[in-house]
Amino acid sequence: MKRFAWLLLFATPAIAGDIPLSERRSGFDFMTAETQAMQRDDTLNPGMLWVLEGEALWRQSSQAGNKPCASCHGEGSMQGVAARYPAYDEKTQQPIDLAGRINRCRSENQGQAIYAPESRPLLSLSAYIGQQSRGLVVAPPEDPRLTPFIERGKAAFERRIGQLNFSCAQCHDQNWGQKLGGSPIPQGHANGYPIYRLEWQGLGSLQRRLRNCMIGVRAEPHAFGAPELVELELYLAQRAKGMAVEIPAVRP
Ligand code: HEC
Ligand code: HEC
């Protein structure tokens, strides 16, 4: 991402902090009409292929003959679930994101090896479950046990990182709407993940996106599944609270 080198041109204003709901704009709003049309129309949205694949997986029993997801959960039972993840996990007393929760069922309830990060079945199931929340609003759980983790995510969002020494907030709270090497900087909301990204030519998770931004400022990205990434996901859910879920979104 060499375009991140343009950073030095920013005149960073002093204001910091959350963007009020009335000024919040989805990444969708910063896209061209053509890309917006692709997201809006299910027959054009490539992410729908993963949703359909996820639906098939949901009903399928594994090779070992284990129970399909649908046998315990039924059909269309995941409405609203993606809108309230990450959630608090009683068992580990840590936050868990949706991909982590899917893998929990995969190992504990299906007796199967967990899916690798960014693997096709994990993304497909995430897209299938996520799509069932489309049009609902991001509604993170009001669970005080999550508070310290959300605070850590917020602190990470505001911390300068990488050789370019930039924080997430400097781009997404303070300079959104500005151009970085020709493309607009969005507010960085996480209401559409997993997304179909044209640059990736495929579906990718929020963690993949976050790692990309870290690499963009030449920081060492956290490994997939790292607690630091889940904490950022938690904070982003707070930051996007009340915005419409767009899964599967399309992004340039
Ligand atoms: C130098 C500016 C910059 C920094 C710093 C930065 N980002 Fe980004 N971010 C971008 C740009 C630009 C995009 C849009 C995609 C692109 O062009 O790469 C983006 C996209 C995103 C998105 C996707 C939004 C959508 O609509 O899908 C999220 C979420 C995000 N960033 C979160 C973060 C987090 C968390 C951090 C800190 C770890 C961070 N970003 C650091 C510039 C930045
Ligand atoms: C043997 C039964 C069983 C199977 C098979 C199963 N699950 Fe589950 N799943 C559960 C139970 C029990 C829970 C916990 C319910 C609760 O927390 O209320 C759960 C919870 C979940 C949740 C969290 C729901 C929420 O409201 O927070 C998700 C997501 C999920 N399962 C996805 C899957 C997927 C995907 C598969 C297939 C790969 C699957 N499950 C297979 C029994 C099962």
Coordinates of C-alpha atoms and ligand atoms in Angstrom, one line a residue:
M1 CA 0.0 0.0 0.0
K2 CA 2.4 2.6 -1.1
R3 CA -0.3 5.2 -1.2
F4 CA -0.2 5.4 2.6
A5 CA 3.1 7.3 2.1
W6 CA 0.9 10.4 1.2
L7 CA 0.1 10.6 4.8
L8 CA 2.7 13.3 5.5
L9 CA 0.4 15.7 3.7
F10 CA -2.2 15.7 6.4
A11 CA -2.8 18.7 8.4
T12 CA -4.3 16.9 11.4
P13 CA -6.9 19.0 13.2
A14 CA -6.9 19.0 17.0
I15 CA -10.4 17.5 17.4
A16 CA -10.5 13.9 18.4
G17 CA -13.0 11.4 19.7
D18 CA -16.1 9.6 18.5
I19 CA -18.1 10.6 15.5
P20 CA -21.7 11.5 16.5
L21 CA -24.4 9.2 15.1
S22 CA -25.8 12.0 12.9
E23 CA -22.4 12.4 11.2
R24 CA -21.6 8.7 10.8
R25 CA -21.3 7.4 7.3
S26 CA -20.8 3.9 6.1
G27 CA -17.9 3.1 3.8
F28 CA -20.7 2.6 1.3
D29 CA -21.2 6.4 1.1
F30 CA -17.6 6.9 -0.1
M31 CA -17.9 4.5 -3.0
T32 CA -18.6 5.2 -6.7
A33 CA -22.2 4.7 -7.9
E34 CA -21.1 1.6 -9.8
T35 CA -19.6 -0.1 -6.7
Q36 CA -22.7 0.9 -4.7
A37 CA -24.9 -0.7 -7.3
M38 CA -22.9 -3.9 -7.0
Q39 CA -23.5 -4.0 -3.3
R40 CA -27.2 -3.2 -3.5
D41 CA -28.2 -5.7 -6.1
D42 CA -27.9 -9.3 -4.9
T43 CA -27.6 -10.5 -8.5
L44 CA -24.4 -8.4 -8.9
N45 CA -23.0 -8.7 -5.4
P46 CA -20.2 -11.3 -5.6
G47 CA -20.4 -11.8 -1.8
M48 CA -23.8 -13.6 -2.3
L49 CA -21.8 -16.5 -3.8
W50 CA -20.3 -17.0 -0.3
V51 CA -23.7 -16.6 1.3
L52 CA -25.1 -19.4 -0.8
E53 CA -22.1 -21.6 -0.2
G54 CA -22.5 -20.9 3.6
E55 CA -26.2 -21.9 3.4
A56 CA -25.2 -25.2 1.8
L57 CA -22.6 -25.9 4.4
W58 CA -25.1 -25.0 7.2
R59 CA -27.2 -27.9 6.1
Q60 CA -24.5 -30.4 5.3
S61 CA -23.3 -33.1 7.6
S62 CA -19.6 -33.6 7.7
Q63 CA -17.8 -36.5 6.2
A64 CA -17.6 -38.1 9.5
G65 CA -21.4 -38.0 9.6
N66 CA -21.5 -35.3 12.3
K67 CA -24.6 -33.2 12.8
P68 CA -25.0 -30.2 10.4
C69 CA -25.3 -26.8 11.9
A70 CA -29.0 -26.8 10.9
S71 CA -29.8 -29.9 12.9
C72 CA -29.3 -27.9 16.1
H73 CA -30.0 -24.4 15.0
G74 CA -32.7 -24.8 12.3
E75 CA -33.1 -22.5 9.3
G76 CA -32.7 -18.7 9.3
S77 CA -32.2 -18.9 13.1
M78 CA -29.3 -16.5 13.1
Q79 CA -31.1 -13.3 12.6
G80 CA -29.5 -10.5 14.7
V81 CA -26.6 -12.7 15.8
A82 CA -23.9 -11.0 13.7
A83 CA -25.2 -7.6 14.8
R84 CA -24.3 -8.3 18.4
Y85 CA -20.9 -9.9 18.0
P86 CA -18.2 -9.9 19.4
A87 CA -19.8 -11.1 22.6
Y88 CA -18.6 -12.2 26.0
D89 CA -17.6 -15.9 26.2
E90 CA -18.4 -17.4 29.6
K91 CA -16.1 -20.3 29.0
T92 CA -12.9 -18.4 28.4
Q93 CA -14.0 -15.2 30.1
Q94 CA -12.8 -13.4 27.0
P95 CA -14.6 -11.7 24.2
I96 CA -15.2 -13.9 21.2
D97 CA -16.0 -12.8 17.6
L98 CA -18.4 -14.5 15.2
A99 CA -15.7 -16.5 13.4
G100 CA -14.5 -17.7 16.8
R101 CA -18.0 -18.7 17.8
I102 CA -18.5 -20.6 14.6
N103 CA -15.3 -22.5 15.2
R104 CA -16.3 -23.2 18.8
C105 CA -19.4 -25.1 17.4
R106 CA -17.3 -26.7 14.8
S107 CA -15.0 -28.3 17.4
E108 CA -17.3 -28.8 20.4
N109 CA -20.6 -29.6 18.7
Q110 CA -19.4 -31.2 15.5
G111 CA -16.2 -32.7 16.7
Q112 CA -14.3 -31.4 13.7
A113 CA -10.9 -29.5 13.3
I114 CA -11.6 -25.8 13.4
Y115 CA -11.6 -23.8 10.2
A116 CA -8.4 -21.9 9.4
P117 CA -8.6 -18.0 9.4
E118 CA -9.8 -16.7 6.1
S119 CA -10.6 -20.2 4.8
R120 CA -13.5 -20.5 2.4
P121 CA -15.9 -22.4 4.6
L122 CA -15.3 -20.0 7.6
L123 CA -15.9 -17.0 5.4
S124 CA -19.0 -18.6 3.8
L125 CA -20.6 -19.5 7.1
S126 CA -19.8 -16.0 8.4
A127 CA -21.4 -14.4 5.4
Y128 CA -24.4 -16.7 5.6
I129 CA -24.9 -15.9 9.3
G130 CA -24.1 -12.2 8.8
Q131 CA -26.5 -11.7 5.9
Q132 CA -29.3 -12.7 8.2
S133 CA -28.7 -9.5 10.1
R134 CA -28.6 -7.3 7.0
G135 CA -30.8 -4.2 7.6
L136 CA -30.8 -4.6 11.3
V137 CA -28.6 -2.2 13.3
V138 CA -25.3 -2.9 14.9
A139 CA -26.2 -3.6 18.5
P140 CA -23.3 -4.6 20.6
P141 CA -24.2 -6.4 23.9
E142 CA -24.5 -4.2 26.9
D143 CA -22.3 -6.5 29.1
P144 CA -20.2 -4.8 31.7
R145 CA -17.7 -7.7 31.5
L146 CA -16.8 -6.5 28.1
T147 CA -16.0 -2.9 29.2
P148 CA -12.2 -3.5 30.0
F149 CA -11.8 -5.1 26.6
I150 CA -13.6 -2.3 24.7
E151 CA -11.4 0.2 26.5
R152 CA -8.3 -1.6 25.4
G153 CA -9.6 -1.6 21.8
K154 CA -10.3 2.1 22.0
A155 CA -6.8 2.8 23.4
A156 CA -5.3 0.7 20.5
F157 CA -7.4 2.7 18.1
E158 CA -5.9 5.9 19.4
R159 CA -2.3 4.7 19.7
R160 CA 0.2 5.7 17.1
I161 CA 1.8 2.7 15.5
G162 CA 4.2 1.7 12.7
Q163 CA 7.1 3.4 11.0
L164 CA 4.6 6.1 9.8
N165 CA 3.6 6.6 13.4
F166 CA -0.1 7.0 12.8
S167 CA -3.1 6.0 14.8
C168 CA -6.4 4.6 13.4
A169 CA -8.1 7.6 14.9
Q170 CA -5.9 10.1 13.0
C171 CA -7.2 8.7 9.7
H172 CA -10.7 7.5 10.6
D173 CA -11.9 10.1 13.2
Q174 CA -9.9 13.1 12.2
N175 CA -9.3 12.9 8.5
W176 CA -12.2 10.9 7.0
G177 CA -13.4 12.3 3.7
Q178 CA -9.9 13.4 2.8
K179 CA -8.1 11.7 -0.1
L180 CA -5.2 9.4 0.4
G181 CA -3.4 8.7 -2.9
G182 CA -6.6 9.3 -4.8
S183 CA -9.0 7.3 -2.7
P184 CA -11.2 8.7 0.0
I185 CA -10.5 7.7 3.7
P186 CA -13.7 6.2 5.1
Q187 CA -14.7 6.6 8.7
G188 CA -13.6 2.9 9.2
H189 CA -16.9 1.3 10.3
A190 CA -17.2 -2.4 10.5
N191 CA -20.8 -2.9 9.6
G192 CA -20.4 -4.9 6.4
Y193 CA -18.0 -7.7 7.3
P194 CA -17.1 -10.1 5.8
I195 CA -16.9 -8.0 2.6
Y196 CA -16.2 -8.7 -1.0
R197 CA -13.3 -6.5 -1.8
L198 CA -12.6 -5.8 -5.5
E199 CA -8.8 -5.4 -4.7
W200 CA -8.8 -8.8 -3.1
Q201 CA -11.0 -10.4 -5.8
G202 CA -12.6 -12.3 -3.0
L203 CA -14.3 -12.2 0.4
G204 CA -12.3 -11.2 3.5
S205 CA -12.9 -10.8 7.2
L206 CA -12.7 -7.7 9.3
Q207 CA -9.5 -8.9 10.8
R208 CA -8.0 -9.1 7.3
R209 CA -9.0 -5.5 6.8
L210 CA -7.5 -4.4 10.1
R211 CA -4.3 -6.1 9.3
N212 CA -4.2 -4.3 6.0
C213 CA -4.5 -0.9 7.7
M214 CA -1.6 -1.9 10.1
I215 CA 0.6 -2.9 7.2
G216 CA -0.4 0.4 5.5
V217 CA 1.3 2.3 8.3
R218 CA 4.2 -0.2 8.3
A219 CA 3.3 -1.7 11.7
E220 CA 3.7 -5.4 12.4
P221 CA 0.1 -6.7 12.1
H222 CA -1.3 -8.9 14.9
A223 CA -1.8 -12.5 14.0
F224 CA -5.4 -13.7 13.0
G225 CA -7.4 -14.4 16.1
A226 CA -5.1 -12.4 18.4
P227 CA -6.9 -10.9 21.4
E228 CA -5.8 -7.4 20.2
L229 CA -7.7 -7.8 17.0
V230 CA -10.9 -9.0 18.8
E231 CA -10.5 -5.9 21.1
L232 CA -10.4 -3.6 18.1
E233 CA -13.4 -5.4 16.7
L234 CA -15.3 -4.8 20.0
Y235 CA -14.4 -1.1 19.9
L236 CA -15.4 -0.8 16.3
A237 CA -18.8 -2.4 17.1
Q238 CA -19.4 0.3 19.7
R239 CA -18.3 3.0 17.2
A240 CA -20.8 1.7 14.6
K241 CA -23.6 1.1 17.1
G242 CA -26.9 2.0 15.5
M243 CA -25.7 1.9 11.9
A244 CA -27.3 -0.6 9.5
V245 CA -25.6 -3.9 9.0
E246 CA -24.6 -4.3 5.3
I247 CA -23.2 -7.9 5.2
P248 CA -22.0 -8.9 2.7
A249 CA -20.7 -5.4 1.7
V250 CA -18.7 -4.6 -1.4
R251 CA -15.6 -2.4 -1.1
P252 CA -13.2 -1.2 -3.7
Ligands
HEC1 C1 -3.2 6.3 7.0 C2 -4.6 6.2 7.2 C3 -5.2 5.0 7.9 C4 -4.8 4.5 9.1 C5 -3.7 4.9 10.0 C6 -5.7 3.4 9.3 N1 -6.6 3.3 8.2 FE1 -8.2 2.1 8.1 N2 -8.5 2.6 6.2 C7 -7.8 3.6 5.5 C8 -8.2 3.7 4.2 C9 -7.7 4.6 3.1 C10 -9.3 2.7 4.0 C11 -10.1 2.4 2.8 C12 -9.6 1.3 2.0 C13 -8.3 1.5 1.3 O1 -8.3 2.4 0.5 O2 -7.3 0.9 1.7 C14 -9.4 2.1 5.4 C15 -10.4 1.1 5.7 C16 -10.7 0.7 7.0 C17 -11.8 0.0 7.4 C18 -12.9 -0.5 6.4 C19 -14.1 0.4 6.4 C20 -15.2 -0.1 5.5 O3 -16.1 0.7 5.1 O4 -15.2 -1.3 5.1 C21 -11.7 -0.3 8.7 C22 -12.7 -1.0 9.6 C23 -10.5 0.4 9.2 N3 -9.9 1.0 8.1 C24 -10.0 0.3 10.5 C25 -8.7 0.8 10.8 C26 -8.1 0.5 12.1 C27 -8.7 -0.3 13.3 C28 -6.9 1.1 12.1 C29 -5.8 1.1 13.1 C30 -5.3 -0.2 13.5 C31 -6.8 1.8 10.8 N4 -7.9 1.5 10.1 C32 -5.7 2.6 10.4 C33 -6.8 4.4 6.1 C34 -6.2 4.2 7.3
HEC2 C1 -24.9 -30.3 18.5 C2 -25.6 -29.1 18.3 C3 -24.9 -28.0 17.6 C4 -24.3 -28.0 16.3 C5 -24.2 -29.2 15.4 C6 -23.9 -26.6 16.0 N1 -24.2 -25.8 17.1 FE1 -23.9 -23.8 17.1 N2 -24.6 -23.7 19.0 C7 -25.1 -24.8 19.7 C8 -25.4 -24.4 21.1 C9 -25.9 -25.3 22.2 C10 -25.1 -23.0 21.2 C11 -25.2 -22.1 22.4 C12 -26.5 -21.5 22.4 C13 -26.6 -20.4 23.2 O1 -25.6 -19.8 23.6 O2 -27.7 -19.9 23.5 C14 -24.6 -22.7 19.8 C15 -24.3 -21.4 19.5 C16 -23.9 -21.0 18.2 C17 -23.7 -19.6 17.8 C18 -23.9 -18.3 18.7 C19 -25.3 -18.0 18.7 C20 -25.7 -16.8 19.5 O3 -26.9 -16.4 19.6 O4 -24.8 -16.1 20.1 C21 -23.4 -19.6 16.5 C22 -23.0 -18.4 15.6 C23 -23.3 -21.0 16.1 N3 -23.7 -21.8 17.1 C24 -23.0 -21.4 14.8 C25 -22.9 -22.8 14.5 C26 -22.4 -23.2 13.2 C27 -21.9 -22.3 12.1 C28 -22.5 -24.6 13.2 C29 -22.1 -25.5 12.1 C30 -20.7 -25.4 11.7 C31 -23.0 -25.0 14.5 N4 -23.3 -23.8 15.2 C32 -23.3 -26.3 14.9 C33 -25.3 -26.1 19.2 C34 -24.8 -26.6 18.0

